[in-house]
Short mmCIF file of C-alpha atoms in Angstrom, two decimals:
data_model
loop_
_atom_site.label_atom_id
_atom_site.label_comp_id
_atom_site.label_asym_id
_atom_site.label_seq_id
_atom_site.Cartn_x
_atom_site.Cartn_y
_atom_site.Cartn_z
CA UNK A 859 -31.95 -63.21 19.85
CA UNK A 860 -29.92 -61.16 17.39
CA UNK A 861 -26.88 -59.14 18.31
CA UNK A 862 -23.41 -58.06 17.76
CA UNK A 863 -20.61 -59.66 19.39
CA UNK A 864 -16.72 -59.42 19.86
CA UNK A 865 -15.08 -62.72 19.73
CA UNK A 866 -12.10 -63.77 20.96
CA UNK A 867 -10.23 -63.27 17.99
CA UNK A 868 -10.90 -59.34 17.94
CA UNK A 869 -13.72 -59.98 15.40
CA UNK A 870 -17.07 -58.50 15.17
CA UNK A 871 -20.13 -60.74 14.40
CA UNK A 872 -23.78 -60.60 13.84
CA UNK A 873 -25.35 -63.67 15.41
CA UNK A 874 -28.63 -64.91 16.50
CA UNK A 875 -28.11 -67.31 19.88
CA UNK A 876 -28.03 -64.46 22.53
CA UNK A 877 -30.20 -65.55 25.04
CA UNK A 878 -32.83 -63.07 25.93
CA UNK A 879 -32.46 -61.63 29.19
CA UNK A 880 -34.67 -62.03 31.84
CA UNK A 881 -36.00 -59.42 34.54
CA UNK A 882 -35.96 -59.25 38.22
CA UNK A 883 -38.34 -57.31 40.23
CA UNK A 884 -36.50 -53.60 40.08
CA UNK A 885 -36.08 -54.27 35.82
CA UNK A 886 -37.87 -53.77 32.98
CA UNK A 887 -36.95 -55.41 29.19
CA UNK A 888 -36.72 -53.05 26.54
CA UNK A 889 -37.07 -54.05 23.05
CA UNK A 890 -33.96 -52.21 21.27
CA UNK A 891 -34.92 -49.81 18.29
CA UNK A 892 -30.91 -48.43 17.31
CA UNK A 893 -27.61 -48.55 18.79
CA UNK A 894 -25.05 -46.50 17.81
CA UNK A 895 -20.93 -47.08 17.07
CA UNK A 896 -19.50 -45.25 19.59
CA UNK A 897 -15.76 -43.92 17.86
CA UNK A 898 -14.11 -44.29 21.07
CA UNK A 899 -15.51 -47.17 22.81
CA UNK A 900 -17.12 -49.47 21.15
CA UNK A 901 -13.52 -49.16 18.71
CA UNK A 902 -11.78 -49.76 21.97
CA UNK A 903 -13.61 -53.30 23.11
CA UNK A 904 -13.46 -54.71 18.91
CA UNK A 905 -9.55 -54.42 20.12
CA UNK A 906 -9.49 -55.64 23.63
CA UNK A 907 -8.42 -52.45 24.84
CA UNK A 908 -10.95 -50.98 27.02
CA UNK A 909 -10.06 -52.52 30.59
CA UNK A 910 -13.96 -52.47 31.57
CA UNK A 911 -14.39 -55.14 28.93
CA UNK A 912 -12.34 -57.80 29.91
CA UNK A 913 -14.38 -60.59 29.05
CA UNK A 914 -14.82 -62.32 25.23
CA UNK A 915 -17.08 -63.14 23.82
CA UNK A 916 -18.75 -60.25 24.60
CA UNK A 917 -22.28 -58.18 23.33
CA UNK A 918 -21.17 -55.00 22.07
CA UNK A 919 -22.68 -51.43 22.79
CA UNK A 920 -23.87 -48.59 24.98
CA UNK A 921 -25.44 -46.09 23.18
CA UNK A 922 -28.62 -47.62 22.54
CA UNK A 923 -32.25 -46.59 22.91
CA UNK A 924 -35.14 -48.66 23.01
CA UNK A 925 -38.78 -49.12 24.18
CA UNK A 926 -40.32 -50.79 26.89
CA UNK A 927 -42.30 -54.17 26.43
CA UNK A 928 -42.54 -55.44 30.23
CA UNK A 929 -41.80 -54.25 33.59
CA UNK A 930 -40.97 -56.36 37.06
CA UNK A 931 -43.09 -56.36 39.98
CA UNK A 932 -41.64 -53.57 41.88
CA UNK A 933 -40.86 -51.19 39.16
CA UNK A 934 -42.23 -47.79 39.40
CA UNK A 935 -39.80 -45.69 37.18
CA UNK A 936 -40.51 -47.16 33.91
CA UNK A 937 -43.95 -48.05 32.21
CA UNK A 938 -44.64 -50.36 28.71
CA UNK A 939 -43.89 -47.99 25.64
CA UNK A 940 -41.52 -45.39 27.21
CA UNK A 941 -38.69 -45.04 25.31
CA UNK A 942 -35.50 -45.10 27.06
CA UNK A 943 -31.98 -45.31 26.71
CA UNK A 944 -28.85 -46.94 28.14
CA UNK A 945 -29.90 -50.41 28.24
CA UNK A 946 -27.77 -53.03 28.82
CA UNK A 947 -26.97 -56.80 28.93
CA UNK A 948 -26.70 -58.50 31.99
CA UNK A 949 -23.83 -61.10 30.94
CA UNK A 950 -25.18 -65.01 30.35
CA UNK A 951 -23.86 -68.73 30.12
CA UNK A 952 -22.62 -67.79 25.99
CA UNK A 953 -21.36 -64.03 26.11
CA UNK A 954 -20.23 -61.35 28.97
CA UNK A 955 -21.77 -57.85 28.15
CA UNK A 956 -19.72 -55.29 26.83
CA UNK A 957 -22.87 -53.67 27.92
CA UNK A 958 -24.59 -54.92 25.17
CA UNK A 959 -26.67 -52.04 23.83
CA UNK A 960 -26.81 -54.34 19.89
CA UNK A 961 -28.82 -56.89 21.21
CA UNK A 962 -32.64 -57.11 20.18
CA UNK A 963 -33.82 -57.06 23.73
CA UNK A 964 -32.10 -55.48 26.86
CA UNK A 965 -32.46 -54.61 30.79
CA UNK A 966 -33.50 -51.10 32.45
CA UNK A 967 -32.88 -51.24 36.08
CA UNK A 968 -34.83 -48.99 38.33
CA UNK A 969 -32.55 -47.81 40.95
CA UNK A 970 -34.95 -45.44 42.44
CA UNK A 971 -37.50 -47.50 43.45
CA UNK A 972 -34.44 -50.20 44.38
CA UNK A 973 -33.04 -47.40 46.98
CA UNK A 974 -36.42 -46.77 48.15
CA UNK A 975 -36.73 -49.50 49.40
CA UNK A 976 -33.78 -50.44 50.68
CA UNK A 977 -32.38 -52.85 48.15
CA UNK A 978 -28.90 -52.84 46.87
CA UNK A 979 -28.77 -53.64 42.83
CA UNK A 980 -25.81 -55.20 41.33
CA UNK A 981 -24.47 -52.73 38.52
CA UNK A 982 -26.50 -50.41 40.23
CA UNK A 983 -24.95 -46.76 39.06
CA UNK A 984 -26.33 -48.15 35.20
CA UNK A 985 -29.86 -47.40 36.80
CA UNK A 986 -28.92 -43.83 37.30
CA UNK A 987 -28.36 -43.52 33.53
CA UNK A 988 -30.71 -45.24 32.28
CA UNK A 989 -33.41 -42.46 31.90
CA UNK A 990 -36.90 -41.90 30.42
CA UNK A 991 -37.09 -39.87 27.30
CA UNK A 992 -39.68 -37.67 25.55
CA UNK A 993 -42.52 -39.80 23.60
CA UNK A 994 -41.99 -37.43 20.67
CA UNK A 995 -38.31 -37.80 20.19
CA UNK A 996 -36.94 -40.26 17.30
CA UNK A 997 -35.00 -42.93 18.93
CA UNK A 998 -31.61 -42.03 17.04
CA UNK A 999 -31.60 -38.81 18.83
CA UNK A 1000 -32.52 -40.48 21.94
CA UNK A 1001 -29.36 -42.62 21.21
CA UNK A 1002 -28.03 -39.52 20.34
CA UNK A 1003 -27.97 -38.44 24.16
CA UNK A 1004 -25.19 -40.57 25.73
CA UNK A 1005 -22.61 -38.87 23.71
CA UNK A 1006 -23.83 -35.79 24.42
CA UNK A 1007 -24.46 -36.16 28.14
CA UNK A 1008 -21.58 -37.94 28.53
CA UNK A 1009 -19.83 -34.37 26.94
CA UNK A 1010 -22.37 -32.11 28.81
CA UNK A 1011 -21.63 -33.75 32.25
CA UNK A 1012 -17.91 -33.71 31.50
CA UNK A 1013 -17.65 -30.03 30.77
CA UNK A 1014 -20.15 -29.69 34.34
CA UNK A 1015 -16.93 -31.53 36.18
CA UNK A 1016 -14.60 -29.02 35.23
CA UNK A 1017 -16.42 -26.16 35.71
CA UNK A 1018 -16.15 -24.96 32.18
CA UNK A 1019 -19.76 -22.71 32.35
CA UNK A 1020 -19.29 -19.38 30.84
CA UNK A 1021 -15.88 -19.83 30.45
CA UNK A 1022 -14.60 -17.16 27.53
CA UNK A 1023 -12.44 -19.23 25.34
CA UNK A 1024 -12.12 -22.78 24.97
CA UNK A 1025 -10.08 -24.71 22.26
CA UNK A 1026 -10.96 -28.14 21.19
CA UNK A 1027 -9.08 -30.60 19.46
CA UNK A 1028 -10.14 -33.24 17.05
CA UNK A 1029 -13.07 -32.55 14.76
CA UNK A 1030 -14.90 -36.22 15.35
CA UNK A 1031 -18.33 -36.93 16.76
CA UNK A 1032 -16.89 -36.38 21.00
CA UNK A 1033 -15.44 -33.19 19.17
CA UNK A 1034 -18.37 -31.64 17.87
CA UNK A 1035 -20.43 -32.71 20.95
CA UNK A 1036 -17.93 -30.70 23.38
CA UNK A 1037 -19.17 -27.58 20.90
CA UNK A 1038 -22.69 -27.85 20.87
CA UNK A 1039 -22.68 -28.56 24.83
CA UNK A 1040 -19.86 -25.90 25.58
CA UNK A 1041 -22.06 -23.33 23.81
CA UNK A 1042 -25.26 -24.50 25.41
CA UNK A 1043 -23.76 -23.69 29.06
CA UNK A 1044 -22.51 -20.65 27.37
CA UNK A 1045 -18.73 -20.66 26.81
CA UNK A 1046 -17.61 -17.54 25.25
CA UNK A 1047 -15.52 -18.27 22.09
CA UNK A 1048 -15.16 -21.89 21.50
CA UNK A 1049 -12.51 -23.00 18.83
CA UNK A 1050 -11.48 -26.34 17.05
CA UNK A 1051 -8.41 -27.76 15.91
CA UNK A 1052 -8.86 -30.70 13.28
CA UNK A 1053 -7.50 -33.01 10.44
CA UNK A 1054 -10.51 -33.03 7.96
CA UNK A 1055 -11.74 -29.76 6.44
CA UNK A 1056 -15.78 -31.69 5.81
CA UNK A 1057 -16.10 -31.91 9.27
CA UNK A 1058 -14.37 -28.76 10.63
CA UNK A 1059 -16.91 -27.15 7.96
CA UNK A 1060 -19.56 -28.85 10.16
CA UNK A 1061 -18.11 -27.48 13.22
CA UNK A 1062 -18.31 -23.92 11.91
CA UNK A 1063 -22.27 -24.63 10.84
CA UNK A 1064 -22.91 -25.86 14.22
CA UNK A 1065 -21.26 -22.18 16.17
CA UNK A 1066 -17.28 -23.04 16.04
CA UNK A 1067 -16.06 -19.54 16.16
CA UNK A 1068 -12.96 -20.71 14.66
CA UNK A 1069 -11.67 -23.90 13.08
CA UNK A 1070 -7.85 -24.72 11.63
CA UNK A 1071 -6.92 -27.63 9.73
CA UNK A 1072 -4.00 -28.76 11.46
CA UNK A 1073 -2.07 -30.43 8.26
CA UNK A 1074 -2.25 -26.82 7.36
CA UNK A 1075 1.13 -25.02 8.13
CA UNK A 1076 -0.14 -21.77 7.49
CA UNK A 1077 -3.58 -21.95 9.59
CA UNK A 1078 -1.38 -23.51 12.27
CA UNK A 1079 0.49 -20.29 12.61
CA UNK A 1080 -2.96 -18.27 11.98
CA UNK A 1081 -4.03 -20.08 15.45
CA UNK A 1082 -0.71 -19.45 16.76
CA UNK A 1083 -1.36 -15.53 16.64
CA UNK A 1084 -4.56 -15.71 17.11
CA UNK A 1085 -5.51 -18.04 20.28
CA UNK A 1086 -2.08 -18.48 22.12
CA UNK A 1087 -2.21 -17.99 25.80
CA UNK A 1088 -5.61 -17.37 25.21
CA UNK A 1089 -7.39 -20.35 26.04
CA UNK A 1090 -9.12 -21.20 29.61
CA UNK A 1091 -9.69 -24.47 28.42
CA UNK A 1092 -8.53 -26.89 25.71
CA UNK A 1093 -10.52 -29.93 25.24
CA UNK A 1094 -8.38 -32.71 24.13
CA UNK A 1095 -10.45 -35.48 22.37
CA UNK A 1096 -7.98 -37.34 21.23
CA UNK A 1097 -6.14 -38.34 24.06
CA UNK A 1098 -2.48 -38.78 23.10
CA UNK A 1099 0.68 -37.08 24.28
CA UNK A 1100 1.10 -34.80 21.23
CA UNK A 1101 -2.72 -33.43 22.02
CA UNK A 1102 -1.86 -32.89 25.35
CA UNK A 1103 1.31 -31.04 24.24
CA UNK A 1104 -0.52 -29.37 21.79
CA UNK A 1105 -3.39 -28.20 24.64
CA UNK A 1106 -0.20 -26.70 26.62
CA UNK A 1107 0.15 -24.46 23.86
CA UNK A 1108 -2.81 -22.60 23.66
CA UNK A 1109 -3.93 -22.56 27.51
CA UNK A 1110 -3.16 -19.04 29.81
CA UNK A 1111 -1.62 -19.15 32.94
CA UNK A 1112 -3.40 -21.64 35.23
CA UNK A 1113 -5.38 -22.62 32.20
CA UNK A 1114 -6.40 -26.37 32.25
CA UNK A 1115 -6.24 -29.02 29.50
CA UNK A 1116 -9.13 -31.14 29.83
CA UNK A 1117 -8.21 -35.38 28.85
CA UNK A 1118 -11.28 -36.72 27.31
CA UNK A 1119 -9.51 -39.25 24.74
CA UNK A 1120 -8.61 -42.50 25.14
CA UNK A 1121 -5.37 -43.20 23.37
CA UNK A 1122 -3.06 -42.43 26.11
CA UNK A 1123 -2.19 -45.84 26.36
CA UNK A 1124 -0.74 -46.52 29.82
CA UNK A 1125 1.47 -43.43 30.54
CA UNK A 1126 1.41 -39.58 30.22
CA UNK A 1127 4.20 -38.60 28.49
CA UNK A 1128 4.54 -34.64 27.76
CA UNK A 1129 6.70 -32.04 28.14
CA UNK A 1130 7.03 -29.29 30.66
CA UNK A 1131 5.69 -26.16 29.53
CA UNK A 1132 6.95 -22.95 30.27
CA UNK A 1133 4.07 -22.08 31.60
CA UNK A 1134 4.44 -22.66 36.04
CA UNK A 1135 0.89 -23.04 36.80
CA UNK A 1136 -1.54 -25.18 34.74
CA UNK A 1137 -3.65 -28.46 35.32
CA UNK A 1138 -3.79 -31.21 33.13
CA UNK A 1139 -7.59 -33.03 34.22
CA UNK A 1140 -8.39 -36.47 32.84
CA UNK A 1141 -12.21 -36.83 32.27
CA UNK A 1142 -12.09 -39.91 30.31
CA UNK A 1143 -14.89 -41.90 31.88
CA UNK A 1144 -18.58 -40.58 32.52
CA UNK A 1145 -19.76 -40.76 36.05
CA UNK A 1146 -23.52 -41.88 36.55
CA UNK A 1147 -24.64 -38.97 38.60
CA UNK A 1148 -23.15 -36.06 36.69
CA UNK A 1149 -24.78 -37.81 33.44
CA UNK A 1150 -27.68 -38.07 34.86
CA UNK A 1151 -28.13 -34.29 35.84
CA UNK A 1152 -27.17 -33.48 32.37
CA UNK A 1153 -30.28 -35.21 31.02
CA UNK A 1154 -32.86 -32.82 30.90
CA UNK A 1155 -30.97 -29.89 29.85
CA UNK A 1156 -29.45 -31.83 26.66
CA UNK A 1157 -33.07 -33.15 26.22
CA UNK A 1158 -34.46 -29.74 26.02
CA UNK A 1159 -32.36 -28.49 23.92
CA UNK A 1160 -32.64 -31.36 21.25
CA UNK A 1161 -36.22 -31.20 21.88
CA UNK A 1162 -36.20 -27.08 21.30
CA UNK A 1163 -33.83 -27.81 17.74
CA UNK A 1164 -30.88 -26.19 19.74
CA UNK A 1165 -29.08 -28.89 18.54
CA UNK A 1166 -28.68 -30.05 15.04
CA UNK A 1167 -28.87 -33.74 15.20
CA UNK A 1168 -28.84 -34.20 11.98
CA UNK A 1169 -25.50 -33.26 11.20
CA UNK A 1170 -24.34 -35.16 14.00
CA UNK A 1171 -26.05 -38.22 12.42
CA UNK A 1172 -24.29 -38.97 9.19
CA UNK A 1173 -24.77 -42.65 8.64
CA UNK A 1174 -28.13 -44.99 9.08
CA UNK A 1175 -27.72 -48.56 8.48
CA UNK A 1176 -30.01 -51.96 9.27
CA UNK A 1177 -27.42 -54.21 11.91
CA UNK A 1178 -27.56 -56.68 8.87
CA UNK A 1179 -25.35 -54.18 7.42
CA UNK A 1180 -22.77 -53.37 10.07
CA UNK A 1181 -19.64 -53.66 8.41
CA UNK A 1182 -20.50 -50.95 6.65
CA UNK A 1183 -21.05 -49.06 9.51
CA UNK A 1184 -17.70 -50.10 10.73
CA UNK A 1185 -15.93 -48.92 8.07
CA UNK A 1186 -17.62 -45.88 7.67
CA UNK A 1187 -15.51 -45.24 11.41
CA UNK A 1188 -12.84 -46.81 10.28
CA UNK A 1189 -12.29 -44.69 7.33
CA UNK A 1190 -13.26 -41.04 9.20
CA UNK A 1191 -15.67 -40.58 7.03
CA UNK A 1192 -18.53 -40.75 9.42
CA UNK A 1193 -19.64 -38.39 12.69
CA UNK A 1194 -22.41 -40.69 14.50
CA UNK A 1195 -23.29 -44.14 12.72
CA UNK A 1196 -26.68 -45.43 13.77
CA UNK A 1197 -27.73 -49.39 13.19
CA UNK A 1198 -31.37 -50.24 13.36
CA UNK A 1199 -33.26 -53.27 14.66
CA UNK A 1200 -36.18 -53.44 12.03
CA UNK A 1201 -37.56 -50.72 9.90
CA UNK A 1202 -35.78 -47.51 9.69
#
């Protein structure tokens, strides 16, 4: 079958010898409708540098969403034609799974009929994720969902709820997720800090109640005045010891900066502030059962329009045409990129 590989070499490819998975008894197969390019991720394993993906060649993807075509024998949580999303490749003789989400075909588990009865999945916590979604919804919004669960559920870990001011920096696709969701669990004021005036734009349309260009001098000092020591949160999407420091900045006493970016490397590096009481909390990583509680709530609100999608979404391509896709990351001029298998 078709899919998207990383080789060896650090190289993408679309090929057509992935060998179509086959189900066990607690599985279903789900014929994949669209994938998206996750920023952070997917970015990551093209480089070799997520440590979860240690194995090349590897199918590519996790933010996928799909139908399904046929169940196993003991299955009870899925049924043929409901779409779902998170499915993965199990890894086979040619290619390990970098989960494997742009693939043609691809593997729901159903870990609750699996604990039922007593049986112990490998890779189970990917069952808990892997959830059933409205028959109404279009699939790239169903795709749509990991990014903002995975956002959703983080902000549930900290405890961010009704918080009054949170600042969040970086104005990419994570970025603008952490708004929509912080303002869904009703944060107070919820402010960004970014390097591209389009997209900070789009951060304002979607409820920012403040956004600053940070190659700005002047609306650096502007947020300097206006949201120092202010912050109970700051949201650091990027990930890198200058974000962090920059977080430090804005947070009160005991504030916390919240580590959802990946480009830490290997070491934390920052500077003591003068604050004497403040956390630093890494959230890089989604954990199954706080994603999975976020589900219906996100749903709802896509469902209900409280969430644009649409200007999440801002490029749709066939996977034929995925280096355009790519680049379209690359170059920062995309939020979410969606690839299709088939018609649009």
């Amino acid at each position: 079958m078709k899919g998207l590989i990383v080789t060896t070499d650090r190289e993408l490819r679309l090929v057509d010898d992935i060998p179509e998975p086959e189900i066990g008894d607690y599985e279903a197969l789900v014929k994949i409708r669209c994938c998206m390019i996750c920023n952070g991720t997917d970015m990551g394993v093209i480089r070799h540098k997520v440590r979860e993906a240690d194995r090349y060649p590897a199918v590519l993807g996790h933010e996928d969403a799909g139908y399904v075509v046929r169940v196993g024998a003991k299955v009870t949580s899925y049924k043929a034609g409901d779409l779902v999303v998170r499915a993965s490749q199990p890894d086979n003789e040619k290619y390990a799974s970098a989960w494997g989400g742009f693939a043609e075909y691809a593997v729901v588990k159903d870990y609750a009929a699996a604990a039922k009865d007593g049986v112990r999945l490998k890779d189970a916590s990917l069952g808990i994720t892997q959830q059933v979604c409205p028959p109404k919804m279009r699939p790239e919004d169903a795709s749509l969902l990991i990014t903002l669960k995975e956002t959703y559920s983080a902000l549930d870990r900290i405890g961010s709820a009704g918080c009054g001011n949170m600042l969040i920096i970086g104005d990419g696709p994570v970025a603008l997720a952490f708004l929509v969701c912080a303002k869904l669990q009703g944060a107070g004021k919820v402010y960004l800090f970014g390097n591209h005036r389009e997209k900070l734009e789009t951060a304002a349309r979607l409820g920012a109640d403040g956004v600053y260009l940070n190659k700005d001098p002047d609306e650096v000092r502007r947020a300097e005045r206006e949201l120092g020591r202010k912050m109970d949160f700051c949201i650091d999407t990027i990930g890198a010891n200058p974000t962090m420091e920059q977080g430090l900045d804005y947070i009160h006493e005991d504030g916390t900066v919240a580590v959802y970016g990946l480009k830490s490397d290997e070491y934390i590096n920052v500077r003591t502030p003068v604050l004497r009481n403040f956390s630093i909390r890494y959230i890089q990583w989604p954990l199954p059962e706080w994603e999975a509680r976020a589900h219906e709530p996100v749903v709802r609100a896509v469902m209900d329009g409280k969430i644009d999608t649409d200007a999440l979404i801002t490029h749709r391509f066939p996977v034929e045409k995925y280096q355009k896709g790519i680049e379209a990351v690359r170059n920062r001029t995309a939020l979410k990129v969606v690839l299709y298998f088939g018609e649009e």
